[in-house]
Short mmCIF file of C-alpha atoms and ligand atoms in Angstrom, two decimals:
data_model
loop_
_atom_site.label_atom_id
_atom_site.label_comp_id
_atom_site.label_asym_id
_atom_site.label_seq_id
_atom_site.Cartn_x
_atom_site.Cartn_y
_atom_site.Cartn_z
CA MET A 1 10.70 4.89 -5.40
CA LYS A 2 10.10 3.21 -2.41
CA THR A 3 9.75 -0.65 -2.33
CA ILE A 4 7.77 -2.70 0.18
CA GLN A 5 8.05 -6.68 0.58
CA VAL A 6 5.14 -8.95 1.18
CA ASN A 7 7.20 -12.15 2.07
CA LEU A 8 5.48 -15.37 1.22
CA GLY A 9 8.38 -17.12 -0.09
CA GLN A 10 7.66 -17.86 -3.74
CA ARG A 11 4.34 -15.92 -3.79
CA SER A 12 6.28 -13.18 -2.33
CA TYR A 13 5.63 -9.72 -4.01
CA PRO A 14 7.23 -6.07 -3.83
CA ILE A 15 4.20 -3.12 -3.37
CA HIS A 16 5.91 0.08 -5.15
CA VAL A 17 4.67 3.82 -4.11
CA GLU A 18 5.55 6.85 -6.12
CA SER A 19 3.97 9.74 -7.23
CA GLY A 20 3.66 9.54 -10.72
CA LEU A 21 3.99 5.92 -10.95
CA LEU A 22 1.31 5.05 -12.96
CA LYS A 23 3.52 6.38 -16.31
CA GLU A 24 5.98 3.88 -14.84
CA ILE A 25 4.10 1.04 -15.55
CA PRO A 26 4.63 -0.51 -19.00
CA SER A 27 8.59 -0.21 -17.92
CA ILE A 28 7.81 -2.18 -14.39
CA LEU A 29 5.71 -4.72 -16.68
CA SER A 30 7.88 -5.22 -19.69
CA ILE A 31 9.72 -7.48 -18.06
CA LYS A 32 6.68 -9.72 -17.93
CA ASN A 33 5.37 -9.15 -21.06
CA GLN A 34 5.52 -12.48 -23.84
CA GLY A 35 2.88 -11.23 -26.13
CA GLN A 36 0.51 -12.42 -24.00
CA LYS A 37 -3.05 -10.33 -23.19
CA TRP A 38 -3.18 -7.16 -20.38
CA VAL A 39 -6.58 -7.19 -18.70
CA ILE A 40 -7.27 -4.04 -17.30
CA ILE A 41 -10.46 -4.45 -15.28
CA ALA A 42 -11.79 -1.09 -13.92
CA GLN A 43 -15.20 0.90 -13.77
CA GLN A 44 -15.84 3.55 -16.47
CA GLY A 45 -15.45 6.50 -14.40
CA ILE A 46 -11.48 5.13 -13.60
CA ILE A 47 -10.87 3.93 -17.51
CA ASP A 48 -11.84 7.70 -19.02
CA ARG A 49 -9.73 9.09 -16.44
CA TYR A 50 -7.21 6.92 -16.08
CA GLY A 51 -7.67 3.40 -17.80
CA ASN A 52 -7.52 4.53 -21.08
CA ALA A 53 -4.29 6.47 -20.92
CA LEU A 54 -2.74 3.11 -19.26
CA SER A 55 -3.97 1.45 -22.01
CA ASP A 56 -2.45 3.58 -24.99
CA GLN A 57 0.73 3.38 -23.18
CA LEU A 58 0.65 -0.26 -22.68
CA SER A 59 -0.29 -0.27 -26.68
CA GLU A 60 2.82 1.60 -27.61
CA ALA A 61 5.20 -0.56 -25.33
CA GLY A 62 4.34 -3.74 -27.39
CA PHE A 63 1.71 -4.65 -25.21
CA ASP A 64 -1.36 -6.49 -26.14
CA THR A 65 -4.26 -4.79 -23.84
CA LEU A 66 -7.92 -5.33 -23.27
CA THR A 67 -10.60 -3.41 -21.32
CA ILE A 68 -13.40 -4.79 -19.07
CA ASP A 69 -15.39 -2.51 -17.21
CA ILE A 70 -17.72 -3.08 -14.49
CA PRO A 71 -20.28 -1.11 -12.67
CA THR A 72 -19.77 1.26 -10.23
CA GLY A 73 -20.30 0.34 -6.30
CA GLU A 74 -20.68 -2.82 -4.47
CA LYS A 75 -23.06 -4.33 -6.65
CA ALA A 76 -20.09 -5.02 -8.74
CA LYS A 77 -19.03 -7.67 -6.12
CA SER A 78 -21.68 -10.34 -7.84
CA PHE A 79 -21.72 -13.41 -9.37
CA ASP A 80 -23.01 -12.04 -12.75
CA GLU A 81 -20.48 -9.43 -12.87
CA TYR A 82 -17.66 -12.09 -11.76
CA GLN A 83 -19.38 -14.40 -14.98
CA ILE A 84 -19.38 -11.32 -17.28
CA ILE A 85 -15.47 -10.93 -16.97
CA LEU A 86 -14.99 -14.52 -17.23
CA SER A 87 -16.50 -14.48 -20.47
CA ARG A 88 -15.79 -11.54 -22.18
CA MET A 89 -12.03 -13.19 -21.48
CA VAL A 90 -12.86 -16.62 -23.20
CA GLU A 91 -14.43 -14.07 -25.85
CA ALA A 92 -10.46 -12.27 -26.20
CA GLY A 93 -8.63 -15.36 -26.58
CA CYS A 94 -7.04 -15.10 -22.99
CA ASP A 95 -5.63 -18.35 -21.44
CA ARG A 96 -3.68 -19.15 -18.84
CA SER A 97 -1.44 -16.91 -19.50
CA SER A 98 -3.19 -13.62 -19.50
CA ILE A 99 -2.71 -11.31 -16.70
CA ILE A 100 -5.03 -8.96 -15.35
CA LEU A 101 -4.26 -5.44 -13.55
CA ALA A 102 -7.05 -4.56 -11.27
CA LEU A 103 -7.36 -0.70 -11.70
CA GLY A 104 -9.73 0.48 -9.15
CA GLY A 105 -11.13 0.72 -5.12
CA GLY A 106 -11.24 -2.40 -3.14
CA VAL A 107 -14.28 -3.15 -5.14
CA THR A 108 -12.41 -3.54 -8.48
CA GLY A 109 -9.06 -4.99 -6.74
CA ASP A 110 -11.91 -7.87 -4.93
CA LEU A 111 -13.50 -8.84 -7.88
CA ALA A 112 -10.97 -8.49 -10.43
CA GLY A 113 -8.78 -10.39 -7.77
CA PHE A 114 -11.30 -12.78 -7.65
CA ALA A 115 -11.79 -13.67 -11.45
CA ALA A 116 -7.76 -13.83 -11.27
CA ALA A 117 -7.61 -16.26 -9.06
CA THR A 118 -10.36 -18.83 -10.83
CA PHE A 119 -9.85 -17.99 -14.10
CA MET A 120 -8.32 -21.17 -15.91
CA ARG A 121 -7.23 -21.95 -12.46
CA GLY A 122 -5.59 -19.38 -11.39
CA VAL A 123 -3.89 -16.20 -13.47
CA ASP A 124 -1.29 -13.32 -12.62
CA TYR A 125 -2.83 -10.37 -11.44
CA PHE A 126 -1.07 -6.67 -10.42
CA GLN A 127 -2.85 -4.30 -8.53
CA ILE A 128 -3.18 -0.70 -8.51
CA PRO A 129 -5.06 1.23 -6.49
CA THR A 130 -7.09 4.53 -6.97
CA THR A 131 -8.62 4.63 -3.88
CA LEU A 132 -7.01 5.29 -0.20
CA LEU A 133 -8.57 2.62 0.94
CA ALA A 134 -7.45 0.22 -1.53
CA MET A 135 -3.90 2.00 -0.90
CA VAL A 136 -3.43 1.18 2.38
CA ASP A 137 -5.35 -1.89 2.83
CA SER A 138 -7.26 -4.10 0.05
CA SER A 139 -4.62 -4.65 -2.26
CA ILE A 140 -2.42 -5.81 -0.07
CA GLY A 141 -3.03 -9.36 1.30
CA GLY A 142 -4.69 -11.28 -1.83
CA LYS A 143 -7.89 -11.26 0.02
CA THR A 144 -10.33 -11.74 -2.89
CA GLY A 145 -14.16 -12.34 -3.53
CA ILE A 146 -17.18 -11.37 -3.85
CA ASN A 147 -20.67 -10.81 -2.26
CA ILE A 148 -24.01 -13.13 -1.82
CA ALA A 149 -27.45 -12.24 -1.22
CA GLU A 150 -26.80 -13.45 2.45
CA GLY A 151 -23.89 -11.51 3.19
CA LYS A 152 -20.55 -9.07 2.26
CA ASN A 153 -17.51 -11.68 1.29
CA LEU A 154 -18.81 -14.67 1.68
CA ILE A 155 -17.23 -16.09 -1.32
CA GLY A 156 -13.30 -15.80 -1.64
CA VAL A 157 -10.12 -17.00 -2.07
CA ILE A 158 -6.67 -15.90 -1.03
CA HIS A 159 -4.40 -15.03 -4.29
CA GLN A 160 -1.59 -12.85 -3.92
CA PRO A 161 -0.99 -10.43 -6.43
CA LYS A 162 2.29 -10.60 -8.16
CA ALA A 163 2.94 -6.69 -7.11
CA VAL A 164 1.20 -4.02 -5.80
CA LEU A 165 1.84 -0.41 -7.83
CA ILE A 166 0.71 2.74 -5.78
CA ASP A 167 0.73 6.16 -7.35
CA PRO A 168 -0.59 8.69 -4.74
CA GLU A 169 -0.91 11.48 -7.23
CA ILE A 170 -3.98 9.34 -8.21
CA LEU A 171 -5.47 10.50 -5.07
CA HIS A 172 -6.11 14.06 -6.09
CA SER A 173 -9.32 13.12 -8.24
CA LEU A 174 -10.84 11.24 -5.24
CA PRO A 175 -13.65 12.97 -3.86
CA LYS A 176 -13.08 13.83 -0.07
CA GLU A 177 -15.66 11.45 1.78
CA GLU A 178 -13.47 8.61 -0.03
CA ILE A 179 -9.99 9.74 1.22
CA THR A 180 -12.21 10.13 5.02
CA SER A 181 -12.39 6.92 5.07
CA GLY A 182 -9.13 5.76 3.81
CA LEU A 183 -7.97 7.67 6.73
CA GLY A 184 -9.53 5.46 8.91
CA GLU A 185 -8.09 2.45 8.07
CA ILE A 186 -4.61 4.67 8.52
CA ILE A 187 -5.95 5.41 12.29
CA LYS A 188 -6.09 1.95 12.85
CA TYR A 189 -3.02 0.89 11.58
CA GLY A 190 -1.26 3.23 14.09
CA ALA A 191 -3.44 2.35 17.14
CA ILE A 192 -3.20 -1.87 16.47
CA ARG A 193 0.78 -1.02 15.25
CA ASP A 194 2.45 2.02 15.74
CA LYS A 195 2.07 4.51 18.68
CA ALA A 196 4.63 6.79 17.05
CA PHE A 197 2.62 6.75 13.78
CA LEU A 198 -0.56 7.04 15.45
CA THR A 199 0.88 10.87 17.20
CA SER A 200 2.25 12.04 14.02
CA ILE A 201 -1.34 10.83 12.15
CA SER A 202 -2.83 12.89 14.83
CA LEU A 203 -0.79 16.09 13.97
CA TRP A 204 -0.95 15.98 10.65
CA LEU A 205 -4.98 15.71 10.66
CA ASP A 206 -4.65 19.37 12.05
CA ASP A 207 -4.40 20.30 8.44
CA ILE A 208 -5.72 18.15 6.00
CA ASN A 209 -4.62 20.07 3.40
CA THR A 210 -0.75 19.39 4.14
CA PHE A 211 -1.23 15.65 5.08
CA PRO A 212 1.66 13.48 3.60
CA PHE A 213 -0.43 10.68 1.94
CA GLU A 214 2.63 9.45 0.31
CA LYS A 215 4.44 9.44 4.19
CA ALA A 216 1.31 7.81 5.88
CA ILE A 217 0.66 5.17 2.76
CA ILE A 218 4.07 3.85 2.92
CA ARG A 219 3.92 3.37 6.91
CA SER A 220 0.68 1.68 6.80
CA CYS A 221 1.69 -0.69 3.50
CA GLU A 222 4.87 -1.39 5.58
CA ILE A 223 2.12 -2.66 8.75
CA LYS A 224 0.01 -4.38 6.91
CA ALA A 225 2.69 -6.24 4.71
CA ALA A 226 4.63 -7.44 7.85
CA ILE A 227 1.81 -8.51 9.16
CA VAL A 228 0.55 -10.35 6.06
CA SER A 229 4.16 -12.23 5.60
CA LYS A 230 3.74 -13.79 9.02
CA ASP A 231 -0.04 -15.01 8.68
CA GLU A 232 -1.28 -14.73 5.41
CA ARG A 233 -4.20 -16.87 6.10
CA GLU A 234 -5.38 -14.98 9.27
CA GLY A 235 -4.59 -16.60 12.55
CA ASP A 236 -4.59 -14.28 15.66
CA LEU A 237 -2.11 -12.21 13.87
CA ARG A 238 -3.40 -10.89 10.89
CA ARG A 239 -7.09 -10.84 12.86
CA ILE A 240 -5.98 -7.55 14.95
CA LEU A 241 -6.26 -5.77 11.21
CA ASN A 242 -9.47 -5.99 12.06
CA PHE A 243 -9.94 -3.81 14.87
CA GLY A 244 -13.05 -1.74 14.91
CA HIS A 245 -14.13 -4.22 12.28
CA THR A 246 -16.60 -6.19 13.99
CA ILE A 247 -18.80 -3.23 14.99
CA GLY A 248 -17.95 -1.73 11.77
CA HIS A 249 -19.26 -4.49 9.74
CA ALA A 250 -22.59 -4.42 11.32
CA LEU A 251 -23.26 -0.40 11.15
CA GLU A 252 -22.31 -1.22 7.32
CA ALA A 253 -25.00 -4.06 7.21
CA TYR A 254 -27.69 -1.79 9.05
CA TYR A 255 -27.29 1.16 6.51
CA GLY A 256 -26.68 -0.87 3.65
CA TYR A 257 -23.50 -0.69 1.76
CA GLY A 258 -22.83 2.27 -0.10
CA GLU A 259 -24.93 3.86 2.69
CA MET A 260 -22.34 3.98 4.79
CA ARG A 261 -18.92 4.20 3.89
CA HIS A 262 -16.13 1.34 4.83
CA GLY A 263 -13.87 3.49 6.57
CA ASP A 264 -16.00 5.22 8.20
CA ALA A 265 -17.70 2.38 9.84
CA VAL A 266 -14.19 1.18 11.00
CA SER A 267 -13.71 4.49 12.64
CA TYR A 268 -17.07 4.06 14.63
CA GLY A 269 -16.12 0.54 15.45
CA MET A 270 -12.85 1.77 16.62
CA ILE A 271 -14.48 4.23 18.84
CA CYS A 272 -16.51 1.28 20.61
CA GLY A 273 -14.04 -0.87 20.29
CA GLY A 274 -11.66 1.58 22.44
CA TRP A 275 -14.13 1.85 24.79
CA ILE A 276 -14.41 -2.00 25.30
CA SER A 277 -10.64 -2.88 25.43
CA ASN A 278 -11.04 0.14 28.44
CA GLN A 279 -14.29 -1.35 30.34
CA LEU A 280 -11.74 -4.81 30.48
CA GLY A 281 -9.12 -3.26 31.91
CA TYR A 282 -6.33 -3.24 28.38
CA LEU A 283 -6.54 -0.11 27.61
CA SER A 284 -6.45 3.38 30.02
CA LYS A 285 -9.02 5.87 30.14
CA HIS A 286 -6.41 8.61 28.84
CA ASP A 287 -5.33 6.59 25.91
CA TYR A 288 -9.22 5.53 24.96
CA GLN A 289 -10.09 9.30 25.10
CA ASN A 290 -6.54 9.85 23.16
CA LEU A 291 -8.28 7.63 20.26
CA LYS A 292 -11.12 8.76 20.14
CA ASP A 293 -9.99 12.56 19.84
CA ILE A 294 -7.74 11.54 16.77
CA ILE A 295 -10.81 9.59 15.11
CA GLN A 296 -13.17 12.50 16.23
CA LYS A 297 -10.81 14.97 13.85
CA LEU A 298 -12.06 13.16 10.89
CA PRO A 299 -15.30 14.71 9.13
CA LEU A 300 -16.83 11.29 9.67
CA GLN A 301 -20.39 11.12 7.90
CA SER A 302 -22.76 11.50 11.10
CA LEU A 303 -24.63 8.55 12.18
CA ASN A 304 -28.62 8.33 11.60
CA LYS A 305 -30.20 7.16 14.97
CA PHE A 306 -29.98 3.35 14.58
CA ASP A 307 -31.62 0.44 16.68
CA PRO A 308 -28.68 -1.04 19.17
CA ASN A 309 -30.14 -4.39 19.24
CA GLN A 310 -30.41 -4.70 15.89
CA ILE A 311 -26.70 -3.93 15.36
CA ILE A 312 -25.95 -6.74 17.99
CA SER A 313 -28.02 -9.23 15.27
CA PHE A 314 -25.64 -8.29 12.38
CA ILE A 315 -22.56 -8.70 15.16
CA LYS A 316 -23.76 -12.34 15.53
CA ASN A 317 -23.67 -13.49 11.53
CA ASP A 318 -20.45 -11.87 11.59
CA LYS A 319 -17.43 -13.39 9.76
CA LYS A 320 -15.30 -13.00 12.61
CA ILE A 321 -17.24 -15.71 15.02
CA ILE A 322 -15.28 -19.09 14.70
CA SER A 323 -17.25 -22.24 16.25
CA GLY A 324 -20.00 -19.64 18.10
CA GLN A 325 -17.34 -17.75 19.59
CA LEU A 326 -17.22 -13.87 19.03
CA HIS A 327 -12.57 -13.03 18.04
CA PHE A 328 -12.89 -9.47 18.92
CA VAL A 329 -9.96 -7.25 18.84
CA ILE A 330 -8.74 -5.05 22.04
CA LEU A 331 -6.01 -2.76 22.15
CA ASN A 332 -4.21 -3.64 25.16
CA GLY A 333 -2.35 0.00 24.89
CA LEU A 334 -1.80 2.69 22.19
CA GLY A 335 0.15 0.83 19.03
CA SER A 336 -0.93 -2.69 20.59
CA ALA A 337 -3.29 -5.01 19.83
CA ALA A 338 -5.09 -8.14 20.70
CA ILE A 339 -7.78 -11.06 20.06
CA THR A 340 -10.06 -11.77 22.88
CA LYS A 341 -12.58 -14.19 22.99
CA ASN A 342 -14.47 -12.61 26.42
CA VAL A 343 -16.56 -10.04 24.89
CA ALA A 344 -20.27 -10.64 25.89
CA HIS A 345 -22.72 -9.02 23.67
CA ASP A 346 -24.00 -6.57 26.56
CA ILE A 347 -20.60 -5.02 26.33
CA ILE A 348 -21.01 -3.87 22.99
CA LEU A 349 -24.84 -3.19 23.41
CA GLU A 350 -23.57 -0.25 26.08
CA SER A 351 -20.61 0.97 23.73
CA LEU A 352 -22.82 1.70 21.10
CA LYS A 353 -23.77 4.45 23.32
CA GLU A 354 -20.11 6.51 22.59
CA ILE A 355 -21.19 6.85 19.32
CA GLN A 356 -24.90 7.48 19.51
N1 NAD B 401 -9.70 -7.65 0.00
C1 NAD B 401 -9.28 -6.85 1.28
O1 NAD B 401 -8.56 -7.41 1.99
C2 NAD B 401 -10.33 -5.74 1.36
C3 NAD B 401 -10.02 -5.11 2.86
C4 NAD B 401 -10.67 -3.81 2.68
C5 NAD B 401 -11.77 -3.42 1.79
N2 NAD B 401 -12.48 -4.35 0.87
C6 NAD B 401 -13.66 -4.17 0.02
O2 NAD B 401 -13.01 -3.29 -0.54
C7 NAD B 401 -13.93 -2.40 -0.69
C8 NAD B 401 -14.34 -1.02 -0.84
O3 NAD B 401 -13.22 -0.04 -1.34
P1 NAD B 401 -13.46 1.18 -1.71
O4 NAD B 401 -13.38 1.81 -0.35
O5 NAD B 401 -12.02 1.61 -2.30
O6 NAD B 401 -14.05 1.49 -2.38
P2 NAD B 401 -14.97 1.14 -4.39
O7 NAD B 401 -13.95 0.71 -4.85
O8 NAD B 401 -16.68 1.65 -4.09
O9 NAD B 401 -14.47 3.13 -4.61
C9 NAD B 401 -14.88 4.10 -4.05
C10 NAD B 401 -15.45 5.01 -5.21
O10 NAD B 401 -14.37 6.04 -5.34
C11 NAD B 401 -14.25 6.23 -6.83
N3 NAD B 401 -13.00 6.30 -7.26
C12 NAD B 401 -11.89 5.16 -7.02
N4 NAD B 401 -10.93 5.81 -7.56
C13 NAD B 401 -11.12 6.70 -7.23
C14 NAD B 401 -10.20 7.88 -8.07
N5 NAD B 401 -8.85 7.92 -8.10
N6 NAD B 401 -10.68 9.08 -8.31
C15 NAD B 401 -12.14 9.23 -8.56
N7 NAD B 401 -13.10 8.36 -7.75
C16 NAD B 401 -12.42 7.22 -7.61
C17 NAD B 401 -15.21 4.80 -7.00
O11 NAD B 401 -15.77 5.10 -8.37
C18 NAD B 401 -15.76 4.44 -6.57
O12 NAD B 401 -16.79 5.12 -6.66
C19 NAD B 401 -15.57 -3.21 -0.32
O13 NAD B 401 -16.17 -3.71 -1.01
C20 NAD B 401 -14.72 -4.07 0.92
O14 NAD B 401 -14.98 -5.39 0.71
C21 NAD B 401 -11.34 -5.24 0.40
ZN1 ZN B 402 -11.28 -2.32 6.40
#
């Protein structure tokens, strides 16, 4: 088993990665079992596929388990669903010693993590990610939250899990489009932090059937863990993880969440971000072209015609605007990123031609 540490003093935790790890979860967690309630939060489809088996194994090992199902899709990250979880936990007799297991993709992790952060002022939780995107990104770093009508992820707290348990075998059941979405984030790690990794990803993408997911997950987790360890609360370092996200989030908002996959939107956003980096003199034309070629190896969902001015108006409402200033992530080489506050809306508008 490969273990990567997120170093945050008393809030430090391990990320365990191993094929077949799901079956090992009762033994990994047994040291924590003191008769408290263990609450598995998952979507029904994931409960059928993995949750029931996990719950049975935990029960056999002497755990007192409760499973709470949540709806599929971004709509689950709502006040209503959040409240249902808390009510069901109270009804089932949960208390401050109860522990939540977030079994699912980023939606489940964000919602279950937020419930864990706030139930009785905070209980422990474990992330058991089941999508590629959750394995390499959303399960690490402690960002939890829900959406409100005014925008995505506007309500939330940072609450670190006690561990992240990753079983790459689970990816066998994940639809291809969700794999592509996760691959977008994996490319991002290479682009912002590790040129050699980016080169490997490019080669691996030439034959997706032999793509070494476990290897790519481990390297991505190492990069995210190192960044979060140095900058938990999103100063300039953690912000580089948002490469491709300013335009990506705007595309997601424009097309509608659920219509446009997050990782696909980020991939398009990275093409624009790379182009802007070149225009501003940070990235060579050759490196930009190289990045674009790698991203275009992904079978991204195609972009329907969009209105560039509307994309800009979504960007004006982005969370990355702090005190009126847009913090934009640029590349100053492949494998190296920085934040600049000098990206005008005009150049963003022009960059959209690269993906139209
Ligand atoms: N907290 C963070 O740091 C962070 C970072 C990035 C994204 N996010 C959030 O993550 C969410 C997106 O996460 P996501 O892309 O994982 O989407 P998701 O959780 O909606 O999962 C995508 C789909 O895959 C299905 N699925 C999950 N695992 C499966 C499996 N093993 N087999 C078959 N089907 C499976 C789900 O039922 C769902 O329909 C967004 O809400 C985003 O805001 C959070
Ligand atoms: Zn992302």
